[in-house]
Amino acid sequence: MKIGNLELAAEELPGAVPAWGAEVDASQWLAASIHAEASGGRLLALWGSDRSDGAKPRFAVHAALVVQPGIIVMTLPLSEETYPDVSNVFPAANRMQRAVFDLLGLRATVPADERKWLRHAAWPPDVFPLRKDFLGDGSAFESYAADHIDDYPFVSVAGDGVHEIPVGPVHAGTIESGHFRFSVVGERVLKLEERFGYKHKGVEKRFEQMDCVTGAKLAGRISCDSTVAYAWAYAMAVESACGGEAPSRAAWLRALLLERERVANHLGDLGFLGNDAGLAFGLTQFSRLKEDMLRLNAAIFGHRYLMDLIVPGGVLIDVSAEESSRIRAECDALESELLLLRSIYDEHPGLQDRFIGTGRVAPELAARLGLIGLAGRASAQAWDLRAQFSCSPYDRLDVHMATHRNGDVAARVIVRFDEITESLRLIRAILEALPTRATLAQLPTAAEGATGIGWVEGWRGEVFMALELGPAGAIRRLHPHDPSWQNWPLLEHAALGNIVPDFPLINKSFNLSYSGHDL
Amino acid sequence: MFQLLKQIAIIGIKTEPAPAPDESLRVSKALSAQIAKRFHGALTIRHVDAGSCNGCELEINALNNPYYNLEGLGIRFVASPRHADMLLVTGPVSRHMELALKRTYDATPEPKLVVALGECACTGGIYGESYATLGRVSNVLPVDICVSGCPPTPLAIMQGILTAIT
Ligand code: SF4
């Protein structure tokens, strides 16, 4: 396969998404990254694995690059515990590489930033939980943890009148736990530095104690606001590893759930964005619409957030004709309410004054640092898997991608409005063309060592999973990747030059996942 | 402005009646009589995410939508534990959040009601105990009420909160 001008021997991977796998050496690892970047490609995910119960040598690092025809998953087997740094090619690699070191002890050489990332003080720096010979339940490190705190070396800003505001991990509102360190002069933000990993729950290690059937539940709990996207990506990965496929009705129903998840989250965000800009009316109205939708989810699908409905092989739900007309009626009602609320938002001078120009990420910066998903589209990064690498049923739905060039809070609001409208159209189209037949298929048994990938455009952005199976369907390694990895670093830039009181608004306009990132 | 006011008038009041308290949710009975007397139904809450998957937070946020309107009952979420009567703790307690959770608890004035919210907070849930998590909240703090569910519905959360103060 060709990456820019580089020819790389790669093998097409089975499954729903266009993907190739290639084993590379250290120079190809770097060259492929450089060529991918130069030809408009980007880094999707970077992770490591301990293959002591499978291939030799023991360790490998992997990177998924998005290039013109699809994903290329590079595997670099390591004879030593180091590999070439790509963070100067793809800045988004910085935190991913640091996480690889914290969990597996594999070091990128020589990165500009060698600080720890996911590790705080719960285990010592020379212990690596994702190694196969690490079997600890954590109690072994309690005395270490008791004597140490997370002494993270923040970058400090010096100068006249500069002071720091530490915020978190426990925040003032009902949001997830994480730390923000602001350096400010007066009210203006000179620098924002994030510190995450507080919510690290050992998700990847936990997967390795599961098999591909039981893993579906955990996949849906990596970041619940995107449970459908995660469950679908997981099912896709298992199906491609097994060489099986979900029936076509199941694929359409998955898309129905995914679009409902998108609409519900966007409605919630639009409410909070109004509220954070001082219009409580917005929160009341949008949270009402979201609640209506969640209630219909509970009535038809049995769960407000649609958890545990997508499994490898298909879906556990179906939609009757009567239910389908209820969903359609909901779409109609929602559409007219949305039109009205949108015009109220558009014409509210106070609200627009807070939205416009706030938290801006210019398209050039977004491109250089690799902003993706919804926030990326609001900064002219035109990536939407549903439109570009569309698997069934999106290949039949002709998805219209919403984009904007301004990259400010206002643009992220507009993209949300546009995406809801498009999702409502998609929901109607899906119900219209829903194929008949089964919703669940038996999957063939996978061979030991089989690999698979999943890639789904969730409401926040691309959710990616790379799976390797062990004997009898056990999970040998599963790496889930949340789009927040790419987008959190951009929030640090978006806040610059803004006033501290606008930060909650800017943060909400990105609405990134802590849990999906901390794993 | 006219559109906005018209919308408020058309939609009207959506708030539904609150659920009755449920004694079966109470895991510790020590404080109840005193609290019922002191709070008269009014309460301030500080939420702490000890390592959730963010599902429980979605439902806590739903409590303030017009259907549940928790504030209408005199129950408010506050920005600091120093202003709170109750901690609402979600998630299994990740080892990296243990210190912050304990400090939040220490900063909360008596009687420090603690509600463990969701399957993970009540039992450790799917994450269990590991190198990264300490499991259920009661492994770290004394817990008064457990509300299970993954995530618990807003009604179940309301019921848990109301049970704690009646
Ligand atoms: S109880 Fe369920 S929703 Fe709540 S944190 Fe645990 S997994 Fe997430």
mmCIF file of C-alpha atoms in Angstrom, chain A residues 134-475:
data_model
loop_
_atom_site.group_PDB
_atom_site.id
_atom_site.type_symbol
_atom_site.label_atom_id
_atom_site.label_comp_id
_atom_site.label_asym_id
_atom_site.label_seq_id
_atom_site.Cartn_x
_atom_site.Cartn_y
_atom_site.Cartn_z
ATOM 1 C CA PHE A 134 2.070 -8.062 36.424
ATOM 2 C CA LEU A 135 -0.641 -9.894 38.321
ATOM 3 C CA GLY A 136 -0.985 -7.598 41.289
ATOM 4 C CA ASP A 137 -4.282 -6.468 42.746
ATOM 5 C CA GLY A 138 -2.616 -3.266 43.873
ATOM 6 C CA SER A 139 -2.354 -4.101 47.565
ATOM 7 C CA ALA A 140 1.370 -4.729 47.050
ATOM 8 C CA PHE A 141 1.912 -1.034 46.374
ATOM 9 C CA GLU A 142 -0.150 0.397 49.195
ATOM 10 C CA SER A 143 2.878 1.331 51.251
ATOM 11 C CA TYR A 144 4.473 2.970 48.207
ATOM 12 C CA ALA A 145 1.248 4.875 47.546
ATOM 13 C CA ALA A 146 1.001 5.971 51.172
ATOM 14 C CA ASP A 147 4.492 7.514 51.067
ATOM 15 C CA HIS A 148 4.166 9.237 47.720
ATOM 16 C CA ILE A 149 1.960 11.860 46.182
ATOM 17 C CA ASP A 150 1.549 12.745 42.536
ATOM 18 C CA ASP A 151 4.416 15.248 42.293
ATOM 19 C CA TYR A 152 3.709 16.182 38.702
ATOM 20 C CA PRO A 153 6.149 18.760 37.272
ATOM 21 C CA PHE A 154 3.850 21.413 35.861
ATOM 22 C CA VAL A 155 5.399 23.977 33.564
ATOM 23 C CA SER A 156 5.227 27.260 35.391
ATOM 24 C CA VAL A 157 5.047 30.735 33.923
ATOM 25 C CA ALA A 158 7.121 33.432 35.586
ATOM 26 C CA GLY A 159 6.710 37.182 35.331
ATOM 27 C CA ASP A 160 5.225 40.239 36.919
ATOM 28 C CA GLY A 161 1.747 39.663 38.276
ATOM 29 C CA VAL A 162 1.474 36.076 37.048
ATOM 30 C CA HIS A 163 -0.215 33.688 39.403
ATOM 31 C CA GLU A 164 -1.539 30.153 39.234
ATOM 32 C CA ILE A 165 -5.069 28.887 39.785
ATOM 33 C CA PRO A 166 -5.267 25.139 40.396
ATOM 34 C CA VAL A 167 -8.702 23.663 39.660
ATOM 35 C CA GLY A 168 -9.717 20.105 40.418
ATOM 36 C CA PRO A 169 -9.621 17.154 40.447
ATOM 37 C CA VAL A 170 -12.946 17.697 42.252
ATOM 38 C CA HIS A 171 -14.703 20.421 40.294
ATOM 39 C CA ALA A 172 -17.338 22.942 41.271
ATOM 40 C CA GLY A 173 -20.022 21.473 39.018
ATOM 41 C CA THR A 174 -21.231 17.967 38.359
ATOM 42 C CA ILE A 175 -18.503 16.947 35.949
ATOM 43 C CA GLU A 176 -15.784 14.338 35.858
ATOM 44 C CA SER A 177 -12.554 14.520 37.807
ATOM 45 C CA GLY A 178 -9.417 16.064 36.336
ATOM 46 C CA HIS A 179 -7.033 18.917 37.077
ATOM 47 C CA PHE A 180 -6.541 22.228 35.288
ATOM 48 C CA ARG A 181 -3.644 24.528 36.139
ATOM 49 C CA PHE A 182 -4.178 28.092 34.938
ATOM 50 C CA SER A 183 -1.434 30.696 34.837
ATOM 51 C CA VAL A 184 -3.130 34.068 34.724
ATOM 52 C CA VAL A 185 -2.501 37.766 34.757
ATOM 53 C CA GLY A 186 -5.562 39.445 36.157
ATOM 54 C CA GLU A 187 -8.365 37.496 34.528
ATOM 55 C CA ARG A 188 -6.530 36.549 31.365
ATOM 56 C CA VAL A 189 -5.272 33.014 30.809
ATOM 57 C CA LEU A 190 -1.573 32.965 29.859
ATOM 58 C CA LYS A 191 -1.288 29.219 30.014
ATOM 59 C CA LEU A 192 -3.463 26.251 30.791
ATOM 60 C CA GLU A 193 -2.003 22.881 31.617
ATOM 61 C CA GLU A 194 -4.075 19.756 32.078
ATOM 62 C CA ARG A 195 -3.306 16.895 34.429
ATOM 63 C CA PHE A 196 -5.343 13.731 33.953
ATOM 64 C CA GLY A 197 -5.245 10.096 34.962
ATOM 65 C CA TYR A 198 -7.277 10.570 38.154
ATOM 66 C CA LYS A 199 -9.932 8.224 36.818
ATOM 67 C CA HIS A 200 -7.569 5.493 35.681
ATOM 68 C CA LYS A 201 -9.460 2.308 36.473
ATOM 69 C CA GLY A 202 -7.246 -0.251 34.800
ATOM 70 C CA VAL A 203 -9.745 -0.823 31.986
ATOM 71 C CA GLU A 204 -7.243 -2.383 29.589
ATOM 72 C CA LYS A 205 -5.970 -4.832 32.225
ATOM 73 C CA ARG A 206 -9.562 -5.665 33.146
ATOM 74 C CA PHE A 207 -10.312 -6.562 29.513
ATOM 75 C CA GLU A 208 -7.514 -9.102 29.639
ATOM 76 C CA GLN A 209 -9.436 -10.980 32.335
ATOM 77 C CA MET A 210 -12.467 -11.233 30.064
ATOM 78 C CA ASP A 211 -13.463 -13.010 26.888
ATOM 79 C CA CYS A 212 -14.900 -11.416 23.799
ATOM 80 C CA VAL A 213 -18.500 -12.004 24.934
ATOM 81 C CA THR A 214 -18.208 -10.601 28.467
ATOM 82 C CA GLY A 215 -15.996 -7.752 27.251
ATOM 83 C CA ALA A 216 -18.980 -6.096 25.532
ATOM 84 C CA LYS A 217 -20.330 -4.879 28.879
ATOM 85 C CA LEU A 218 -17.054 -3.243 29.827
ATOM 86 C CA ALA A 219 -16.696 -1.702 26.361
ATOM 87 C CA GLY A 220 -20.039 0.035 26.912
ATOM 88 C CA ARG A 221 -18.741 1.470 30.188
ATOM 89 C CA ILE A 222 -15.514 3.094 29.052
ATOM 90 C CA SER A 223 -17.351 6.377 28.560
ATOM 91 C CA CYS A 224 -21.089 6.007 29.052
ATOM 92 C CA ASP A 225 -22.062 9.139 27.149
ATOM 93 C CA SER A 226 -20.750 7.287 24.076
ATOM 94 C CA THR A 227 -21.809 3.803 25.085
ATOM 95 C CA VAL A 228 -23.358 3.061 21.683
ATOM 96 C CA ALA A 229 -20.249 4.154 19.780
ATOM 97 C CA TYR A 230 -18.023 2.062 22.043
ATOM 98 C CA ALA A 231 -20.250 -0.996 21.955
ATOM 99 C CA TRP A 232 -20.445 -0.803 18.178
ATOM 100 C CA ALA A 233 -16.680 -0.339 17.780
ATOM 101 C CA TYR A 234 -16.136 -3.281 20.104
ATOM 102 C CA ALA A 235 -18.615 -5.496 18.243
ATOM 103 C CA MET A 236 -16.948 -4.517 14.970
ATOM 104 C CA ALA A 237 -13.536 -5.499 16.331
ATOM 105 C CA VAL A 238 -14.778 -8.872 17.564
ATOM 106 C CA GLU A 239 -16.647 -9.542 14.331
ATOM 107 C CA SER A 240 -13.599 -8.765 12.241
ATOM 108 C CA ALA A 241 -11.392 -10.963 14.455
ATOM 109 C CA CYS A 242 -13.869 -13.845 14.094
ATOM 110 C CA GLY A 243 -14.352 -13.266 10.385
ATOM 111 C CA GLY A 244 -18.088 -12.931 10.969
ATOM 112 C CA GLU A 245 -20.633 -10.248 10.302
ATOM 113 C CA ALA A 246 -23.742 -8.871 11.938
ATOM 114 C CA PRO A 247 -26.955 -9.247 9.899
ATOM 115 C CA SER A 248 -27.837 -6.166 7.873
ATOM 116 C CA ARG A 249 -30.868 -5.300 9.998
ATOM 117 C CA ALA A 250 -28.548 -5.220 13.005
ATOM 118 C CA ALA A 251 -26.209 -2.775 11.253
ATOM 119 C CA TRP A 252 -29.119 -0.449 10.517
ATOM 120 C CA LEU A 253 -30.403 -0.680 14.085
ATOM 121 C CA ARG A 254 -26.906 0.107 15.380
ATOM 122 C CA ALA A 255 -26.912 3.257 13.289
ATOM 123 C CA LEU A 256 -30.346 4.137 14.646
ATOM 124 C CA LEU A 257 -28.991 3.878 18.198
ATOM 125 C CA LEU A 258 -25.830 5.805 17.319
ATOM 126 C CA GLU A 259 -27.802 8.699 15.850
ATOM 127 C CA ARG A 260 -30.110 8.772 18.865
ATOM 128 C CA GLU A 261 -27.055 8.921 21.108
ATOM 129 C CA ARG A 262 -25.693 11.815 19.028
ATOM 130 C CA VAL A 263 -28.942 13.780 19.219
ATOM 131 C CA ALA A 264 -29.354 13.223 22.978
ATOM 132 C CA ASN A 265 -25.814 14.380 23.747
ATOM 133 C CA HIS A 266 -25.996 17.395 21.452
ATOM 134 C CA LEU A 267 -29.304 18.442 23.031
ATOM 135 C CA GLY A 268 -27.777 18.203 26.497
ATOM 136 C CA ASP A 269 -24.716 20.210 25.445
ATOM 137 C CA LEU A 270 -26.776 22.942 23.787
ATOM 138 C CA GLY A 271 -28.663 23.351 27.056
ATOM 139 C CA PHE A 272 -25.495 23.573 29.152
ATOM 140 C CA LEU A 273 -23.866 25.960 26.698
ATOM 141 C CA GLY A 274 -26.848 28.294 26.966
ATOM 142 C CA ASN A 275 -26.720 28.036 30.735
ATOM 143 C CA ASP A 276 -22.968 28.628 30.989
ATOM 144 C CA ALA A 277 -23.462 31.760 28.930
ATOM 145 C CA GLY A 278 -26.169 32.979 31.292
ATOM 146 C CA LEU A 279 -29.350 31.785 29.593
ATOM 147 C CA ALA A 280 -30.965 29.353 32.032
ATOM 148 C CA PHE A 281 -33.943 29.147 29.682
ATOM 149 C CA GLY A 282 -31.738 27.186 27.276
ATOM 150 C CA LEU A 283 -30.895 24.557 29.870
ATOM 151 C CA THR A 284 -34.516 24.151 30.871
ATOM 152 C CA GLN A 285 -35.711 23.747 27.304
ATOM 153 C CA PHE A 286 -32.960 21.524 25.967
ATOM 154 C CA SER A 287 -32.807 19.332 29.052
ATOM 155 C CA ARG A 288 -36.541 18.798 28.677
ATOM 156 C CA LEU A 289 -36.102 17.705 25.068
ATOM 157 C CA LYS A 290 -33.242 15.417 26.046
ATOM 158 C CA GLU A 291 -35.295 13.863 28.835
ATOM 159 C CA ASP A 292 -38.168 13.209 26.410
ATOM 160 C CA MET A 293 -35.738 11.385 24.201
ATOM 161 C CA LEU A 294 -34.238 9.338 27.050
ATOM 162 C CA ARG A 295 -37.706 8.325 28.141
ATOM 163 C CA LEU A 296 -38.559 7.119 24.664
ATOM 164 C CA ASN A 297 -35.282 5.182 24.688
ATOM 165 C CA ALA A 298 -36.308 3.525 27.945
ATOM 166 C CA ALA A 299 -39.797 2.746 26.629
ATOM 167 C CA ILE A 300 -38.656 1.224 23.342
ATOM 168 C CA PHE A 301 -35.158 -0.083 23.985
ATOM 169 C CA GLY A 302 -35.257 -0.635 27.742
ATOM 170 C CA HIS A 303 -32.374 1.691 28.666
ATOM 171 C CA ARG A 304 -32.188 5.471 28.809
ATOM 172 C CA TYR A 305 -28.646 5.608 27.469
ATOM 173 C CA LEU A 306 -28.928 2.515 25.271
ATOM 174 C CA MET A 307 -26.345 0.492 27.207
ATOM 175 C CA ASP A 308 -25.715 -3.198 26.519
ATOM 176 C CA LEU A 309 -27.890 -3.336 23.398
ATOM 177 C CA ILE A 310 -25.128 -3.888 20.842
ATOM 178 C CA VAL A 311 -23.269 -7.185 21.139
ATOM 179 C CA PRO A 312 -20.810 -8.996 18.893
ATOM 180 C CA GLY A 313 -22.950 -10.597 16.190
ATOM 181 C CA GLY A 314 -25.758 -8.063 16.176
ATOM 182 C CA VAL A 315 -28.141 -6.231 18.488
ATOM 183 C CA LEU A 316 -30.468 -7.328 21.291
ATOM 184 C CA ILE A 317 -33.321 -5.027 20.333
ATOM 185 C CA ASP A 318 -35.750 -4.589 17.505
ATOM 186 C CA VAL A 319 -38.222 -1.935 16.418
ATOM 187 C CA SER A 320 -41.861 -2.721 15.644
ATOM 188 C CA ALA A 321 -43.970 -0.738 13.195
ATOM 189 C CA GLU A 322 -45.739 0.985 16.057
ATOM 190 C CA GLU A 323 -42.436 1.888 17.750
ATOM 191 C CA SER A 324 -41.097 3.132 14.489
ATOM 192 C CA SER A 325 -43.979 5.563 14.122
ATOM 193 C CA ARG A 326 -43.445 6.776 17.696
ATOM 194 C CA ILE A 327 -39.820 7.537 16.884
ATOM 195 C CA ARG A 328 -40.860 9.310 13.704
ATOM 196 C CA ALA A 329 -43.405 11.401 15.581
ATOM 197 C CA GLU A 330 -40.681 12.306 18.079
ATOM 198 C CA CYS A 331 -38.389 13.408 15.237
ATOM 199 C CA ASP A 332 -41.103 15.663 13.815
ATOM 200 C CA ALA A 333 -41.841 17.257 17.164
ATOM 201 C CA LEU A 334 -38.170 17.698 17.943
ATOM 202 C CA GLU A 335 -37.449 19.264 14.601
ATOM 203 C CA SER A 336 -39.995 22.035 14.992
ATOM 204 C CA GLU A 337 -38.974 22.766 18.589
ATOM 205 C CA LEU A 338 -35.362 22.864 17.503
ATOM 206 C CA LEU A 339 -36.078 25.376 14.786
ATOM 207 C CA LEU A 340 -37.674 27.677 17.301
ATOM 208 C CA LEU A 341 -34.939 27.279 19.921
ATOM 209 C CA ARG A 342 -32.265 27.796 17.314
ATOM 210 C CA SER A 343 -33.793 31.081 16.274
ATOM 211 C CA ILE A 344 -33.973 32.147 19.923
ATOM 212 C CA TYR A 345 -30.269 31.288 20.381
ATOM 213 C CA ASP A 346 -29.328 33.007 17.117
ATOM 214 C CA GLU A 347 -31.157 36.185 17.957
ATOM 215 C CA HIS A 348 -30.126 36.447 21.598
ATOM 216 C CA PRO A 349 -27.481 39.205 21.648
ATOM 217 C CA GLY A 350 -26.189 38.363 25.136
ATOM 218 C CA LEU A 351 -25.714 34.734 24.249
ATOM 219 C CA GLN A 352 -24.022 35.411 20.920
ATOM 220 C CA ASP A 353 -21.751 37.926 22.593
ATOM 221 C CA ARG A 354 -20.454 35.145 24.885
ATOM 222 C CA PHE A 355 -20.260 32.543 22.098
ATOM 223 C CA ILE A 356 -18.622 34.427 19.238
ATOM 224 C CA GLY A 357 -14.845 34.565 19.277
ATOM 225 C CA THR A 358 -14.611 32.670 22.566
ATOM 226 C CA GLY A 359 -12.289 29.669 22.857
ATOM 227 C CA ARG A 360 -11.117 29.870 19.272
ATOM 228 C CA VAL A 361 -9.042 27.149 17.627
ATOM 229 C CA ALA A 362 -8.004 28.376 14.183
ATOM 230 C CA PRO A 363 -8.183 25.818 11.351
ATOM 231 C CA GLU A 364 -4.378 25.907 10.833
ATOM 232 C CA LEU A 365 -3.721 25.052 14.480
ATOM 233 C CA ALA A 366 -6.441 22.401 14.446
ATOM 234 C CA ALA A 367 -4.820 20.783 11.415
ATOM 235 C CA ARG A 368 -1.318 20.896 12.869
ATOM 236 C CA LEU A 369 -2.286 19.448 16.241
ATOM 237 C CA GLY A 370 -4.818 16.966 14.872
ATOM 238 C CA LEU A 371 -8.183 18.123 16.230
ATOM 239 C CA ILE A 372 -10.898 15.629 15.269
ATOM 240 C CA GLY A 373 -14.582 14.891 15.676
ATOM 241 C CA LEU A 374 -17.193 17.511 16.334
ATOM 242 C CA ALA A 375 -14.712 20.093 17.609
ATOM 243 C CA GLY A 376 -12.505 19.398 14.597
ATOM 244 C CA ARG A 377 -15.357 19.950 12.147
ATOM 245 C CA ALA A 378 -16.077 23.302 13.828
ATOM 246 C CA SER A 379 -12.469 24.255 13.017
ATOM 247 C CA ALA A 380 -12.686 23.203 9.359
ATOM 248 C CA GLN A 381 -11.235 19.715 9.867
ATOM 249 C CA ALA A 382 -13.576 17.887 7.532
ATOM 250 C CA TRP A 383 -13.438 14.372 8.926
ATOM 251 C CA ASP A 384 -16.572 12.330 9.472
ATOM 252 C CA LEU A 385 -16.331 8.573 9.075
ATOM 253 C CA ARG A 386 -19.979 8.337 8.265
ATOM 254 C CA ALA A 387 -19.346 10.369 5.130
ATOM 255 C CA GLN A 388 -15.796 9.333 4.228
ATOM 256 C CA PHE A 389 -15.270 5.734 5.233
ATOM 257 C CA SER A 390 -18.888 4.777 5.465
ATOM 258 C CA CYS A 391 -19.675 1.226 6.420
ATOM 259 C CA SER A 392 -23.191 -0.227 6.302
ATOM 260 C CA PRO A 393 -25.681 1.422 6.558
ATOM 261 C CA TYR A 394 -24.025 4.819 6.123
ATOM 262 C CA ASP A 395 -22.884 3.884 2.624
ATOM 263 C CA ARG A 396 -26.557 4.035 1.657
ATOM 264 C CA LEU A 397 -27.485 7.172 3.567
ATOM 265 C CA ASP A 398 -25.323 9.838 1.961
ATOM 266 C CA VAL A 399 -24.436 11.608 5.199
ATOM 267 C CA HIS A 400 -24.081 15.362 4.985
ATOM 268 C CA MET A 401 -21.086 16.508 7.046
ATOM 269 C CA ALA A 402 -21.499 19.687 9.096
ATOM 270 C CA THR A 403 -18.465 21.968 9.177
ATOM 271 C CA HIS A 404 -17.575 25.516 10.119
ATOM 272 C CA ARG A 405 -14.433 27.625 9.839
ATOM 273 C CA ASN A 406 -14.539 29.881 12.883
ATOM 274 C CA GLY A 407 -13.462 27.335 15.487
ATOM 275 C CA ASP A 408 -15.031 29.245 18.385
ATOM 276 C CA VAL A 409 -17.768 28.294 20.845
ATOM 277 C CA ALA A 410 -20.325 29.702 18.405
ATOM 278 C CA ALA A 411 -19.051 27.385 15.654
ATOM 279 C CA ARG A 412 -19.253 24.352 17.921
ATOM 280 C CA VAL A 413 -22.837 25.344 18.755
ATOM 281 C CA ILE A 414 -23.731 25.683 15.071
ATOM 282 C CA VAL A 415 -22.176 22.321 14.187
ATOM 283 C CA ARG A 416 -24.222 20.711 16.957
ATOM 284 C CA PHE A 417 -27.453 22.229 15.645
ATOM 285 C CA ASP A 418 -26.629 21.134 12.096
ATOM 286 C CA GLU A 419 -25.718 17.636 13.208
ATOM 287 C CA ILE A 420 -28.957 17.163 15.108
ATOM 288 C CA THR A 421 -30.917 18.125 12.014
ATOM 289 C CA GLU A 422 -28.922 15.671 9.919
ATOM 290 C CA SER A 423 -29.285 12.905 12.510
ATOM 291 C CA LEU A 424 -33.036 13.371 12.578
ATOM 292 C CA ARG A 425 -33.054 12.963 8.809
ATOM 293 C CA LEU A 426 -30.894 9.847 9.150
ATOM 294 C CA ILE A 427 -33.148 8.360 11.815
ATOM 295 C CA ARG A 428 -36.151 8.763 9.519
ATOM 296 C CA ALA A 429 -34.246 7.341 6.563
ATOM 297 C CA ILE A 430 -33.097 4.351 8.624
ATOM 298 C CA LEU A 431 -36.624 3.563 9.788
ATOM 299 C CA GLU A 432 -37.810 3.881 6.201
ATOM 300 C CA ALA A 433 -35.298 1.457 4.727
ATOM 301 C CA LEU A 434 -34.740 -0.924 7.658
ATOM 302 C CA PRO A 435 -34.047 -4.323 6.102
ATOM 303 C CA THR A 436 -36.048 -7.282 7.379
ATOM 304 C CA ARG A 437 -34.594 -10.520 8.739
ATOM 305 C CA ALA A 438 -32.528 -11.383 11.767
ATOM 306 C CA THR A 439 -30.922 -9.022 14.264
ATOM 307 C CA LEU A 440 -28.348 -11.412 15.704
ATOM 308 C CA ALA A 441 -26.004 -13.902 14.073
ATOM 309 C CA GLN A 442 -23.810 -16.635 15.477
ATOM 310 C CA LEU A 443 -20.171 -15.699 14.990
ATOM 311 C CA PRO A 444 -17.584 -18.260 13.863
ATOM 312 C CA THR A 445 -15.025 -19.220 16.496
ATOM 313 C CA ALA A 446 -11.929 -17.094 16.168
ATOM 314 C CA ALA A 447 -8.456 -18.527 15.898
ATOM 315 C CA GLU A 448 -5.960 -17.787 18.644
ATOM 316 C CA GLY A 449 -4.040 -14.639 17.780
ATOM 317 C CA ALA A 450 -6.797 -13.261 15.528
ATOM 318 C CA THR A 451 -6.950 -9.475 15.419
ATOM 319 C CA GLY A 452 -9.721 -7.066 14.620
ATOM 320 C CA ILE A 453 -10.417 -3.373 14.641
ATOM 321 C CA GLY A 454 -13.465 -1.209 15.167
ATOM 322 C CA TRP A 455 -13.901 2.412 14.127
ATOM 323 C CA VAL A 456 -17.085 4.401 14.709
ATOM 324 C CA GLU A 457 -17.954 8.100 14.450
ATOM 325 C CA GLY A 458 -19.485 8.732 17.858
ATOM 326 C CA TRP A 459 -21.075 12.053 18.740
ATOM 327 C CA ARG A 460 -17.775 13.389 20.092
ATOM 328 C CA GLY A 461 -15.567 11.954 17.370
ATOM 329 C CA GLU A 462 -13.941 8.730 16.288
ATOM 330 C CA VAL A 463 -13.948 5.823 18.704
ATOM 331 C CA PHE A 464 -11.342 3.245 17.753
ATOM 332 C CA MET A 465 -10.594 -0.229 19.087
ATOM 333 C CA ALA A 466 -7.842 -2.695 18.365
ATOM 334 C CA LEU A 467 -8.361 -6.244 19.575
ATOM 335 C CA GLU A 468 -6.187 -9.333 19.753
ATOM 336 C CA LEU A 469 -7.700 -12.616 20.868
ATOM 337 C CA GLY A 470 -6.043 -15.383 22.856
ATOM 338 C CA PRO A 471 -7.143 -19.019 23.101
ATOM 339 C CA ALA A 472 -10.894 -19.835 23.231
ATOM 340 C CA GLY A 473 -12.082 -16.289 22.588
ATOM 341 C CA ALA A 474 -10.209 -14.776 25.553
ATOM 342 C CA ILE A 475 -9.085 -11.185 25.140
#
